[in-house]
Short mmCIF file of C-alpha atoms in Angstrom, two decimals:
data_model
loop_
_atom_site.label_atom_id
_atom_site.label_comp_id
_atom_site.label_asym_id
_atom_site.label_seq_id
_atom_site.Cartn_x
_atom_site.Cartn_y
_atom_site.Cartn_z
CA MET A 1249 -8.80 30.59 -23.50
CA SER A 1250 -12.20 31.26 -21.42
CA PHE A 1251 -15.17 29.56 -20.29
CA ARG A 1252 -18.55 30.48 -19.49
CA ARG A 1253 -19.73 29.61 -15.92
CA ARG A 1254 -23.28 28.23 -15.25
CA SER A 1255 -24.30 31.49 -14.22
CA GLY A 1256 -23.66 32.98 -17.81
CA ARG A 1257 -20.67 35.11 -17.01
CA PRO A 1258 -17.50 34.16 -18.71
CA ALA A 1259 -14.45 32.85 -16.65
CA THR A 1260 -10.90 33.54 -18.07
CA ARG A 1261 -8.32 30.95 -17.09
CA ARG A 1262 -4.98 32.76 -15.34
CA PRO A 1263 -1.77 32.32 -17.02
CA GLN A 1264 -0.39 30.68 -13.83
CA PRO A 1265 -2.83 27.95 -12.05
CA ASP A 1266 -3.55 28.84 -8.48
CA PHE A 1267 -4.33 25.61 -6.63
CA VAL A 1268 -5.96 25.05 -3.27
CA THR A 1269 -7.10 21.76 -1.81
CA TYR A 1270 -9.97 20.78 0.49
CA HIS A 1271 -10.26 17.88 2.62
CA ARG A 1272 -12.93 16.71 5.09
CA PHE A 1273 -13.90 13.56 7.03
CA ILE A 1274 -17.44 13.00 6.01
CA GLY A 1275 -18.43 11.98 9.58
CA SER A 1276 -17.17 15.03 11.09
CA GLN A 1277 -20.10 16.93 9.05
CA PRO A 1278 -23.84 16.68 9.63
CA THR A 1279 -25.40 13.77 7.34
CA GLY A 1280 -26.17 14.80 3.93
CA VAL A 1281 -24.06 17.91 3.94
CA LEU A 1282 -21.19 16.47 1.98
CA GLU A 1283 -23.17 14.39 -0.63
CA PHE A 1284 -21.67 14.11 -4.03
CA ARG A 1285 -24.38 16.78 -5.13
CA ASN A 1286 -23.79 19.10 -2.63
CA VAL A 1287 -20.06 19.26 -3.23
CA VAL A 1288 -20.32 19.57 -6.96
CA ASN A 1289 -23.15 21.76 -6.91
CA GLY A 1290 -21.37 24.15 -4.21
CA MET A 1291 -18.75 25.23 -7.15
CA MET A 1292 -18.98 27.14 -10.45
CA ILE A 1293 -17.26 24.87 -12.66
CA PRO A 1294 -17.27 25.56 -16.24
CA PRO A 1295 -17.98 22.77 -19.06
CA LEU A 1296 -14.94 20.24 -18.75
CA ARG A 1297 -14.10 16.94 -19.97
CA TRP A 1298 -13.78 14.43 -17.19
CA LEU A 1299 -11.27 11.78 -16.52
CA VAL A 1300 -12.88 8.99 -14.01
CA THR A 1301 -10.32 6.75 -12.10
CA ASP A 1302 -12.60 5.18 -9.65
CA LEU A 1303 -16.14 4.71 -9.29
CA ASP A 1304 -18.41 3.07 -7.03
CA MET A 1305 -21.93 4.59 -6.30
CA VAL A 1306 -25.42 4.13 -5.64
CA ALA A 1307 -28.10 5.68 -7.92
CA LEU A 1308 -31.56 7.02 -6.70
CA PRO A 1309 -34.45 4.80 -6.63
CA HIS A 1310 -36.13 4.94 -9.90
CA SER A 1311 -33.03 6.28 -11.82
CA ASP A 1312 -32.22 4.98 -15.28
CA LEU A 1313 -28.83 5.47 -14.72
CA ASP A 1314 -26.91 2.14 -15.19
CA VAL A 1315 -24.17 2.26 -12.78
CA LEU A 1316 -22.81 -1.05 -13.27
CA GLU A 1317 -22.52 -0.37 -16.92
CA TRP A 1318 -20.29 2.49 -16.12
CA GLU A 1319 -18.24 0.60 -13.85
CA GLN A 1320 -17.73 -1.93 -16.11
CA LYS A 1321 -16.42 0.82 -18.73
CA LEU A 1322 -13.99 1.90 -16.12
CA ARG A 1323 -12.70 -1.62 -15.41
CA ASP A 1324 -12.27 -2.29 -19.11
CA SER A 1325 -10.01 0.76 -19.27
CA SER A 1326 -7.28 -1.32 -17.61
CA GLY A 1327 -6.47 1.38 -15.37
CA ALA A 1328 -6.17 4.35 -17.83
CA GLY A 1329 -9.26 5.79 -16.46
CA LEU A 1330 -12.57 6.59 -18.46
CA TRP A 1331 -13.14 9.86 -20.25
CA ILE A 1332 -16.71 11.10 -19.79
CA THR A 1333 -18.39 14.21 -21.07
CA ASP A 1334 -19.49 16.92 -18.97
CA ASP A 1335 -23.18 16.01 -19.35
CA ASP A 1336 -22.32 12.42 -18.09
CA LEU A 1337 -20.99 14.18 -14.80
CA ARG A 1338 -24.04 16.34 -14.41
CA ARG A 1339 -26.06 13.05 -14.81
CA PHE A 1340 -24.02 11.29 -12.21
CA VAL A 1341 -24.38 14.22 -9.83
CA ARG A 1342 -28.27 14.54 -10.37
CA ASP A 1343 -29.05 10.81 -9.92
CA ASN A 1344 -26.36 10.01 -7.25
CA HIS A 1345 -27.73 8.80 -4.03
CA GLN A 1346 -24.47 7.79 -2.43
CA MET A 1347 -20.77 7.95 -3.80
CA ILE A 1348 -18.75 5.33 -2.02
CA ASP A 1349 -15.75 5.46 -4.11
CA GLY A 1350 -15.13 8.18 -7.05
CA GLU A 1351 -12.09 10.04 -8.40
CA PHE A 1352 -12.82 12.76 -11.03
CA PHE A 1353 -10.35 15.10 -13.11
CA GLY A 1354 -11.78 17.83 -15.03
CA SER A 1355 -9.75 19.27 -17.86
CA PRO A 1356 -10.53 21.98 -20.38
CA ILE A 1357 -12.86 20.68 -23.27
CA GLY A 1358 -10.29 21.82 -25.94
CA SER A 1359 -7.47 20.17 -23.94
CA THR A 1360 -5.98 17.30 -25.82
CA THR A 1361 -3.76 16.05 -22.83
CA THR A 1362 -4.63 12.76 -20.93
CA ASP A 1363 -2.26 13.63 -18.07
CA ALA A 1364 -4.87 14.14 -15.34
CA SER A 1365 -2.14 16.44 -13.43
CA GLN A 1366 -2.77 18.85 -15.96
CA ALA A 1367 -6.67 19.11 -14.68
CA ALA A 1368 -8.34 22.21 -13.40
CA ILE A 1369 -9.99 20.22 -10.67
CA ARG A 1370 -10.21 16.97 -8.95
CA ILE A 1371 -13.02 15.52 -6.92
CA ASP A 1372 -12.40 12.40 -4.74
CA PHE A 1373 -14.65 10.67 -2.47
CA PHE A 1374 -13.09 7.66 -0.76
CA ASP A 1375 -14.33 4.69 1.13
CA SER A 1376 -17.79 6.75 2.07
CA THR A 1377 -15.54 8.45 4.63
CA THR A 1378 -13.51 11.49 3.29
CA VAL A 1379 -13.84 13.87 0.50
CA THR A 1380 -11.10 15.68 -1.14
CA VAL A 1381 -11.41 18.68 -3.84
CA THR A 1382 -8.37 20.16 -5.29
CA LEU A 1383 -9.04 22.85 -8.10
CA ASP A 1384 -7.54 25.57 -9.66
CA ARG A 1385 -9.16 28.88 -8.18
CA SER A 1386 -8.46 30.70 -11.73
CA VAL A 1387 -10.81 28.49 -13.20
CA ILE A 1388 -13.05 27.18 -10.56
CA GLY A 1389 -15.03 28.99 -8.19
CA THR A 1390 -16.73 28.09 -4.72
CA SER A 1391 -19.80 29.16 -2.78
CA TRP A 1392 -19.65 30.28 0.86
CA GLU A 1393 -21.78 27.01 1.72
CA PHE A 1394 -18.71 25.01 -0.06
CA GLU A 1395 -16.16 26.90 2.10
CA LEU A 1396 -18.13 26.53 5.33
CA PHE A 1397 -18.54 22.54 4.93
CA LEU A 1398 -15.12 22.00 3.85
CA GLY A 1399 -13.26 24.25 5.65
CA PRO A 1400 -10.58 26.66 4.58
CA GLY A 1401 -8.60 25.40 1.35
CA VAL A 1402 -4.73 24.64 1.87
CA ALA A 1403 -2.66 26.03 -1.25
CA VAL A 1404 -0.58 23.20 -3.04
CA PRO A 1405 1.57 23.03 -6.05
CA GLY A 1406 -0.50 21.08 -8.29
CA ILE A 1407 -3.70 18.54 -8.50
CA GLY A 1408 -2.22 15.71 -7.42
CA SER A 1409 -4.19 12.02 -7.40
CA ARG A 1410 -5.26 9.57 -4.55
CA ASP A 1411 -2.29 7.12 -5.56
CA GLU A 1412 0.10 10.15 -4.95
CA GLU A 1413 -1.36 11.22 -1.78
CA THR A 1414 -1.54 7.52 -0.41
CA ALA A 1415 2.32 7.22 -1.51
CA ALA A 1416 3.03 10.49 0.48
CA GLN A 1417 1.13 9.28 3.46
CA GLN A 1418 2.95 6.06 3.50
CA ARG A 1419 6.39 8.11 3.17
CA ARG A 1420 5.50 10.41 5.84
CA ALA A 1421 4.66 7.13 8.20
CA GLN A 1422 7.81 5.49 7.22
CA ASP A 1423 9.55 8.68 8.05
CA GLU A 1424 8.02 9.03 11.49
CA GLN A 1425 8.67 5.61 12.18
CA ARG A 1426 12.37 6.12 11.17
CA ARG A 1427 13.03 9.02 13.30
CA ALA A 1428 11.26 7.42 16.11
CA GLN A 1429 13.65 4.47 15.87
CA GLU A 1430 16.87 6.68 15.36
CA ALA A 1431 15.44 8.69 18.68
CA ARG A 1432 15.47 5.21 20.40
CA ASP A 1433 18.75 4.03 18.93
CA GLY A 1434 20.32 7.38 20.08
CA GLN A 1435 19.32 6.91 23.63
CA GLN A 1436 20.55 3.38 23.69
CA ILE A 1437 23.73 4.49 22.18
CA ARG A 1438 24.21 7.10 24.88
CA ALA A 1439 23.32 4.45 27.62
CA LEU A 1440 25.89 1.94 26.14
CA VAL A 1441 28.65 4.61 25.90
CA ARG A 1442 27.90 5.91 29.56
CA ALA A 1443 28.32 2.27 30.84
CA CYS A 1444 31.45 2.03 28.89
CA LEU A 1445 32.88 5.12 30.46
CA GLN A 1446 32.02 4.23 33.94
CA ASN A 1447 33.77 1.02 33.66
CA ALA A 1448 36.90 2.26 31.61
CA ARG A 1449 40.30 1.83 33.00
CA ILE A 1450 41.57 5.28 31.60
CA ASP A 1451 42.25 8.58 33.51
CA GLU A 1452 40.11 10.39 30.90
CA ALA A 1453 36.82 8.66 31.45
CA PRO A 1454 35.43 11.40 33.65
CA ALA A 1455 36.10 14.40 31.19
CA LEU A 1456 34.59 11.89 28.38
CA LEU A 1457 31.51 11.45 30.55
CA THR A 1458 31.30 15.37 30.81
CA GLN A 1459 31.33 15.55 26.90
CA LEU A 1460 28.71 12.65 26.93
CA ASP A 1461 26.27 14.97 28.96
CA ALA A 1462 26.97 17.48 26.11
CA VAL A 1463 25.89 15.09 23.45
CA VAL A 1464 22.91 16.84 21.62
CA ASP A 1465 22.37 14.73 18.73
CA VAL A 1466 23.06 10.96 17.93
CA THR A 1467 22.74 10.04 14.01
CA PRO A 1468 23.26 7.16 11.96
CA SER A 1469 26.48 7.70 10.07
CA GLY A 1470 27.03 4.37 8.49
CA PRO A 1471 26.29 0.48 9.12
CA ARG A 1472 26.61 0.08 12.92
CA ALA A 1473 28.03 3.56 13.24
CA TRP A 1474 26.81 6.88 14.81
CA ALA A 1475 28.09 10.23 14.81
CA LEU A 1476 27.79 12.22 18.20
CA ALA A 1477 27.19 15.88 18.16
CA LEU A 1478 28.26 18.08 21.15
CA GLU A 1479 26.76 21.28 22.07
CA ARG A 1480 29.30 22.91 24.40
CA ASP A 1481 32.74 23.82 22.92
CA ASP A 1482 33.95 24.42 26.42
CA ALA A 1483 33.44 20.53 27.24
CA PRO A 1484 36.94 19.34 28.41
CA ARG A 1485 39.04 17.85 25.76
CA VAL A 1486 41.04 14.65 26.43
CA ASP A 1487 44.68 14.14 25.90
CA LEU A 1488 44.24 11.11 23.74
CA PRO A 1489 45.25 10.42 20.06
CA ASP A 1490 42.47 10.32 17.30
CA GLY A 1491 40.87 7.02 17.03
CA PRO A 1492 39.12 4.58 19.24
CA LEU A 1493 39.67 4.63 23.08
CA PRO A 1494 42.42 2.19 23.96
CA GLU A 1495 40.19 -0.34 25.52
CA ALA A 1496 37.34 -1.94 23.44
CA VAL A 1497 34.32 -3.17 25.08
CA GLY A 1498 33.06 -6.30 23.58
CA TYR A 1499 28.94 -7.22 23.70
CA ARG A 1500 27.46 -10.83 23.66
CA THR A 1501 24.00 -11.47 21.97
CA ASP A 1502 21.37 -13.88 23.19
CA ALA A 1503 22.56 -16.29 20.51
CA VAL A 1504 26.46 -15.90 20.74
CA ALA A 1505 28.94 -15.37 23.55
CA VAL A 1506 31.01 -12.88 21.63
CA GLY A 1507 28.79 -10.76 19.20
CA GLY A 1508 31.10 -7.96 18.40
CA GLU A 1509 32.54 -5.08 20.21
CA LEU A 1510 31.68 -1.31 20.78
CA LEU A 1511 34.28 1.38 19.93
CA ILE A 1512 34.11 4.90 20.82
CA TRP A 1513 36.06 7.26 18.45
CA VAL A 1514 37.85 10.40 19.57
CA HIS A 1515 39.20 13.17 17.23
CA ASP A 1516 40.91 16.35 18.57
CA GLY A 1517 40.29 15.35 22.15
CA ARG A 1518 36.39 15.00 21.70
CA MET A 1519 34.18 12.00 21.25
CA GLN A 1520 33.10 11.49 17.71
CA MET A 1521 31.78 8.64 16.87
CA VAL A 1522 30.38 5.07 18.30
CA GLU A 1523 31.01 2.26 16.18
CA LEU A 1524 29.57 -1.49 16.65
CA PRO A 1525 31.47 -4.00 14.70
CA TRP A 1526 30.16 -7.42 14.54
CA PHE A 1527 31.79 -10.78 14.55
CA THR A 1528 28.97 -12.99 13.42
CA ASP A 1529 28.30 -13.71 10.03
CA ALA A 1530 25.12 -11.45 9.74
CA MET A 1531 25.17 -7.79 10.84
CA PRO A 1532 22.92 -7.88 13.78
CA THR A 1533 19.46 -5.99 13.58
CA GLU A 1534 19.47 -4.82 17.17
CA LEU A 1535 21.70 -2.97 19.47
CA PRO A 1536 23.29 -4.76 22.53
CA ARG A 1537 21.73 -4.23 25.74
CA VAL A 1538 23.91 -2.67 28.67
CA ASP A 1539 23.75 -5.92 30.26
CA GLN A 1540 25.10 -7.42 27.45
CA LEU A 1541 28.32 -5.53 27.38
CA VAL A 1542 31.57 -7.33 28.44
CA PHE A 1543 34.21 -5.12 29.98
CA PRO A 1544 37.84 -5.42 29.52
CA ALA A 1545 37.93 -6.36 33.35
CA GLU A 1546 35.51 -9.44 32.73
CA ARG A 1547 37.40 -10.77 29.81
CA ASP A 1548 40.83 -10.39 31.95
CA ALA A 1549 39.08 -12.55 34.76
CA GLY A 1550 38.91 -15.44 32.20
CA ASP A 1551 36.11 -17.06 34.25
CA GLY A 1552 33.21 -14.80 32.96
CA GLU A 1553 32.94 -13.14 36.47
CA ARG A 1554 34.14 -9.49 36.87
CA THR A 1555 37.08 -8.92 38.91
CA PRO A 1556 36.84 -6.13 41.62
#
Protein backbone atom coordinates (compact mmCIF):
# COMPACT_ATOMS: atom_id res chain seq x y z
CA MET A 1 0.00 0.00 0.00
CA SER A 2 1.36 3.44 -0.87
CA PHE A 3 0.40 6.97 0.07
CA ARG A 4 1.20 10.38 -1.34
CA ARG A 5 2.86 12.90 0.91
CA ARG A 6 1.73 16.51 0.91
CA SER A 7 4.89 17.29 -1.04
CA GLY A 8 3.50 15.16 -3.87
CA ARG A 9 6.15 12.46 -3.55
CA PRO A 10 4.87 8.92 -3.05
CA ALA A 11 5.45 7.28 0.30
CA THR A 12 5.54 3.50 0.46
CA ARG A 13 4.83 1.70 3.71
CA ARG A 14 7.46 -0.85 4.66
CA PRO A 15 6.38 -4.38 5.48
CA GLN A 16 7.77 -3.99 9.00
CA PRO A 17 6.81 -0.83 10.99
CA ASP A 18 9.66 1.23 12.40
CA PHE A 19 8.21 2.91 15.49
CA VAL A 20 9.88 5.76 17.35
CA THR A 21 8.51 7.98 20.10
CA TYR A 22 9.19 11.59 21.05
CA HIS A 23 8.25 13.02 24.43
CA ARG A 24 8.76 16.56 25.64
CA PHE A 25 7.68 18.69 28.57
CA ILE A 26 6.11 21.73 26.93
CA GLY A 27 7.41 24.10 29.58
CA SER A 28 10.98 23.18 28.63
CA GLN A 29 10.59 24.80 25.19
CA PRO A 30 10.12 28.44 24.14
CA THR A 31 6.51 29.59 24.18
CA GLY A 32 4.74 28.71 20.97
CA VAL A 33 7.26 26.18 19.74
CA LEU A 34 5.29 23.09 20.77
CA GLU A 35 1.87 24.23 19.70
CA PHE A 36 -0.35 21.59 18.16
CA ARG A 37 -0.06 23.33 14.80
CA ASN A 38 3.74 23.33 14.83
CA VAL A 39 4.01 19.70 15.89
CA VAL A 40 1.67 18.42 13.18
CA ASN A 41 3.07 20.68 10.48
CA GLY A 42 6.59 19.55 11.43
CA MET A 43 5.80 16.09 10.05
CA MET A 44 5.17 14.75 6.55
CA ILE A 45 1.92 12.87 7.14
CA PRO A 46 0.05 11.19 4.29
CA PRO A 47 -3.77 11.36 4.30
CA LEU A 48 -5.04 9.22 7.20
CA ARG A 49 -8.23 8.46 9.05
CA TRP A 50 -8.03 9.61 12.65
CA LEU A 51 -9.35 8.26 15.92
CA VAL A 52 -9.76 10.91 18.62
CA THR A 53 -9.83 9.55 22.18
CA ASP A 54 -9.49 12.84 24.07
CA LEU A 55 -10.20 16.43 23.04
CA ASP A 56 -10.10 19.67 25.00
CA MET A 57 -8.95 22.58 22.88
CA VAL A 58 -9.42 26.29 22.38
CA ALA A 59 -10.05 27.55 18.85
CA LEU A 60 -8.61 30.74 17.40
CA PRO A 61 -10.70 33.88 17.76
CA HIS A 62 -13.25 34.30 14.95
CA SER A 63 -12.92 30.61 14.00
CA ASP A 64 -16.19 28.93 13.05
CA LEU A 65 -14.95 25.62 14.48
CA ASP A 66 -17.47 24.50 17.12
CA VAL A 67 -15.15 22.82 19.59
CA LEU A 68 -17.95 22.11 22.08
CA GLU A 69 -19.84 20.17 19.41
CA TRP A 70 -16.81 18.00 18.67
CA GLU A 71 -16.17 17.42 22.36
CA GLN A 72 -19.80 16.37 22.81
CA LYS A 73 -19.50 13.92 19.90
CA LEU A 74 -16.48 12.41 21.63
CA ARG A 75 -18.38 12.07 24.91
CA ASP A 76 -21.24 10.43 23.04
CA SER A 77 -18.81 7.75 21.81
CA SER A 78 -18.86 6.26 25.34
CA GLY A 79 -15.11 5.82 25.44
CA ALA A 80 -14.78 4.15 22.04
CA GLY A 81 -13.28 7.26 20.48
CA LEU A 82 -14.44 9.40 17.59
CA TRP A 83 -13.33 8.71 14.02
CA ILE A 84 -12.71 11.87 11.97
CA THR A 85 -11.46 12.53 8.46
CA ASP A 86 -8.07 13.84 7.49
CA ASP A 87 -9.75 17.12 6.52
CA ASP A 88 -11.24 17.35 10.03
CA LEU A 89 -7.82 16.96 11.59
CA ARG A 90 -6.33 19.60 9.28
CA ARG A 91 -9.09 21.94 10.38
CA PHE A 92 -8.25 21.28 14.03
CA VAL A 93 -4.65 22.11 13.21
CA ARG A 94 -5.49 25.27 11.27
CA ASP A 95 -7.97 26.68 13.80
CA ASN A 96 -6.23 25.56 17.01
CA HIS A 97 -5.24 28.22 19.52
CA GLN A 98 -4.38 25.87 22.42
CA MET A 99 -4.52 22.10 22.66
CA ILE A 100 -5.15 21.39 26.33
CA ASP A 101 -5.80 17.67 25.98
CA GLY A 102 -5.86 15.73 22.74
CA GLU A 103 -4.99 12.18 21.73
CA PHE A 104 -5.11 11.35 18.01
CA PHE A 105 -4.35 8.04 16.29
CA GLY A 106 -3.80 8.10 12.52
CA SER A 107 -4.44 4.94 10.48
CA PRO A 108 -4.27 4.31 6.72
CA ILE A 109 -7.44 5.50 5.03
CA GLY A 110 -8.07 2.06 3.53
CA SER A 111 -7.72 0.36 6.92
CA THR A 112 -10.84 -1.20 8.39
CA THR A 113 -9.40 -1.90 11.85
CA THR A 114 -10.67 -0.01 14.88
CA ASP A 115 -7.61 -1.03 16.89
CA ALA A 116 -5.66 2.15 17.62
CA SER A 117 -2.53 0.11 18.30
CA GLN A 118 -2.40 -0.61 14.55
CA ALA A 119 -2.11 3.11 13.76
CA ALA A 120 0.85 4.67 12.00
CA ILE A 121 1.03 7.69 14.34
CA ARG A 122 -0.17 8.86 17.72
CA ILE A 123 -0.17 12.54 18.72
CA ASP A 124 -0.89 13.24 22.38
CA PHE A 125 -1.09 16.61 24.11
CA PHE A 126 -1.72 16.11 27.82
CA ASP A 127 -2.83 18.65 30.41
CA SER A 128 -1.13 21.53 28.55
CA THR A 129 2.18 20.25 29.93
CA THR A 130 3.51 17.41 27.78
CA VAL A 131 3.47 16.29 24.19
CA THR A 132 4.11 12.75 22.99
CA VAL A 133 4.39 11.71 19.36
CA THR A 134 4.85 8.08 18.37
CA LEU A 135 5.12 7.31 14.68
CA ASP A 136 6.04 4.71 12.13
CA ARG A 137 9.05 6.14 10.29
CA SER A 138 8.26 4.01 7.28
CA VAL A 139 5.06 6.07 6.88
CA ILE A 140 5.63 9.40 8.61
CA GLY A 141 8.50 11.78 7.92
CA THR A 142 9.79 14.52 10.23
CA SER A 143 11.43 17.88 9.60
CA TRP A 144 14.65 19.02 11.18
CA GLU A 145 12.67 21.57 13.23
CA PHE A 146 10.52 18.76 14.61
CA GLU A 147 13.60 16.80 15.68
CA LEU A 148 15.16 19.96 17.13
CA PHE A 149 12.20 20.88 19.31
CA LEU A 150 11.13 17.38 20.39
CA GLY A 151 14.61 15.93 20.68
CA PRO A 152 15.87 12.55 19.51
CA GLY A 153 13.29 9.80 19.18
CA VAL A 154 13.47 6.55 21.08
CA ALA A 155 12.72 3.25 19.37
CA VAL A 156 9.60 1.51 20.74
CA PRO A 157 7.83 -1.74 19.82
CA GLY A 158 4.49 -0.12 18.96
CA ILE A 159 2.20 2.89 19.13
CA GLY A 160 0.74 2.38 22.60
CA SER A 161 -1.71 4.78 24.22
CA ARG A 162 -1.89 7.27 27.05
CA ASP A 163 -3.71 4.75 29.26
CA GLU A 164 -1.01 2.15 28.60
CA GLU A 165 1.74 4.66 29.38
CA THR A 166 -0.01 5.74 32.58
CA ALA A 167 -0.41 2.11 33.65
CA ALA A 168 3.25 1.44 32.85
CA GLN A 169 4.31 4.48 34.89
CA GLN A 170 2.20 3.28 37.80
CA ARG A 171 3.75 -0.17 37.58
CA ARG A 172 7.24 1.34 37.52
CA ALA A 173 6.42 3.50 40.54
CA GLN A 174 5.01 0.50 42.38
CA ASP A 175 8.07 -1.59 41.49
CA GLU A 176 10.38 1.16 42.75
CA GLN A 177 8.42 1.41 45.98
CA ARG A 178 8.50 -2.36 46.39
CA ARG A 179 12.26 -2.51 45.78
CA ALA A 180 12.85 0.33 48.23
CA GLN A 181 10.75 -1.42 50.87
CA GLU A 182 12.54 -4.71 50.28
CA ALA A 183 15.89 -2.92 50.70
CA ARG A 184 14.73 -1.41 53.99
CA ASP A 185 13.42 -4.78 55.15
CA GLY A 186 16.73 -6.39 54.18
CA GLN A 187 18.65 -3.94 56.34
CA GLN A 188 16.28 -4.54 59.23
CA ILE A 189 16.60 -8.32 58.88
CA ARG A 190 20.40 -8.00 59.00
CA ALA A 191 20.16 -5.90 62.16
CA LEU A 192 17.80 -8.39 63.81
CA VAL A 193 20.00 -11.37 62.90
CA ARG A 194 23.10 -9.59 64.18
CA ALA A 195 21.43 -8.84 67.51
CA CYS A 196 20.29 -12.47 67.78
CA LEU A 197 23.76 -13.86 67.08
CA GLN A 198 25.46 -11.40 69.44
CA ASN A 199 23.22 -12.67 72.19
CA ALA A 200 23.17 -16.34 71.17
CA ARG A 201 24.38 -18.91 73.72
CA ILE A 202 26.01 -21.20 71.16
CA ASP A 203 29.67 -21.69 70.29
CA GLU A 204 29.00 -21.19 66.58
CA ALA A 205 27.79 -17.59 67.01
CA PRO A 206 31.11 -15.91 66.00
CA ALA A 207 31.30 -17.96 62.79
CA LEU A 208 27.70 -17.14 62.00
CA LEU A 209 28.42 -13.43 62.49
CA THR A 210 31.20 -13.78 59.94
CA GLN A 211 28.71 -15.38 57.57
CA LEU A 212 26.34 -12.47 58.17
CA ASP A 213 29.05 -10.07 56.99
CA ALA A 214 29.21 -12.10 53.77
CA VAL A 215 25.46 -11.79 53.06
CA VAL A 216 25.03 -9.84 49.83
CA ASP A 217 21.30 -10.16 49.32
CA VAL A 218 18.20 -10.54 51.47
CA THR A 219 15.12 -11.35 49.42
CA PRO A 220 11.54 -12.27 50.37
CA SER A 221 10.92 -16.00 49.93
CA GLY A 222 7.49 -16.39 51.50
CA PRO A 223 5.16 -14.93 54.13
CA ARG A 224 7.47 -13.46 56.78
CA ALA A 225 10.47 -15.35 55.38
CA TRP A 226 13.66 -14.04 53.73
CA ALA A 227 16.39 -15.92 51.89
CA LEU A 228 20.02 -15.04 52.62
CA ALA A 229 22.57 -15.09 49.81
CA LEU A 230 26.22 -15.31 50.86
CA GLU A 231 28.95 -14.02 48.61
CA ARG A 232 32.04 -15.79 49.89
CA ASP A 233 32.23 -19.55 49.67
CA ASP A 234 35.10 -19.43 52.13
CA ALA A 235 32.93 -18.01 54.93
CA PRO A 236 33.38 -20.50 57.79
CA ARG A 237 30.78 -23.21 57.92
CA VAL A 238 29.33 -24.23 61.25
CA ASP A 239 28.82 -27.67 62.68
CA LEU A 240 25.08 -27.45 63.16
CA PRO A 241 22.29 -29.70 61.89
CA ASP A 242 20.10 -28.41 59.08
CA GLY A 243 17.18 -26.43 60.44
CA PRO A 244 16.66 -23.45 62.75
CA LEU A 245 19.28 -22.52 65.35
CA PRO A 246 18.78 -24.32 68.66
CA GLU A 247 17.51 -21.22 70.46
CA ALA A 248 14.64 -19.21 69.04
CA VAL A 249 14.44 -15.52 69.81
CA GLY A 250 10.99 -14.13 70.53
CA TYR A 251 9.70 -10.67 69.77
CA ARG A 252 7.02 -8.48 71.22
CA THR A 253 4.99 -5.77 69.54
CA ASP A 254 3.61 -2.48 70.73
CA ALA A 255 0.28 -4.26 71.26
CA VAL A 256 1.20 -7.70 72.68
CA ALA A 257 3.92 -9.07 74.95
CA VAL A 258 4.56 -12.10 72.71
CA GLY A 259 4.09 -11.43 69.01
CA GLY A 260 6.10 -14.29 67.56
CA GLU A 261 9.65 -15.54 67.18
CA LEU A 262 12.65 -15.15 64.92
CA LEU A 263 14.18 -18.29 63.44
CA ILE A 264 17.56 -18.41 61.70
CA TRP A 265 17.71 -21.43 59.44
CA VAL A 266 20.97 -23.19 58.60
CA HIS A 267 21.62 -25.58 55.72
CA ASP A 268 24.91 -27.34 55.06
CA GLY A 269 26.63 -25.24 57.70
CA ARG A 270 25.58 -21.89 56.29
CA MET A 271 22.79 -19.46 57.12
CA GLN A 272 20.07 -19.88 54.52
CA MET A 273 16.88 -18.17 55.66
CA VAL A 274 15.28 -15.99 58.32
CA GLU A 275 11.69 -16.67 59.32
CA LEU A 276 9.40 -14.64 61.55
CA PRO A 277 6.43 -16.81 62.58
CA TRP A 278 3.67 -14.88 64.34
CA PHE A 279 1.51 -15.86 67.31
CA THR A 280 -1.17 -13.23 66.76
CA ASP A 281 -4.42 -13.81 64.89
CA ALA A 282 -3.37 -11.62 61.98
CA MET A 283 0.02 -11.62 60.30
CA PRO A 284 2.00 -8.53 61.37
CA THR A 285 2.51 -5.92 58.70
CA GLU A 286 5.83 -4.63 60.06
CA LEU A 287 9.11 -6.12 61.17
CA PRO A 288 10.00 -5.99 64.86
CA ARG A 289 12.56 -3.51 66.06
CA VAL A 290 15.78 -4.70 67.64
CA ASP A 291 14.59 -3.41 71.01
CA GLN A 292 11.50 -5.62 70.70
CA LEU A 293 13.50 -8.84 70.57
CA VAL A 294 13.15 -11.14 73.58
CA PHE A 295 16.27 -13.28 74.01
CA PRO A 296 16.28 -16.67 75.73
CA ALA A 297 18.15 -15.26 78.71
CA GLU A 298 15.35 -12.76 79.29
CA ARG A 299 12.72 -15.46 79.13
CA ASP A 300 14.73 -17.64 81.52
CA ALA A 301 14.87 -14.80 84.07
CA GLY A 302 11.10 -14.98 84.31
CA ASP A 303 10.69 -11.39 85.44
CA GLY A 304 11.18 -9.57 82.16
CA GLU A 305 14.69 -8.49 83.17
CA ARG A 306 17.71 -9.79 81.40
CA THR A 307 20.14 -11.91 83.43
CA PRO A 308 23.86 -11.24 83.28
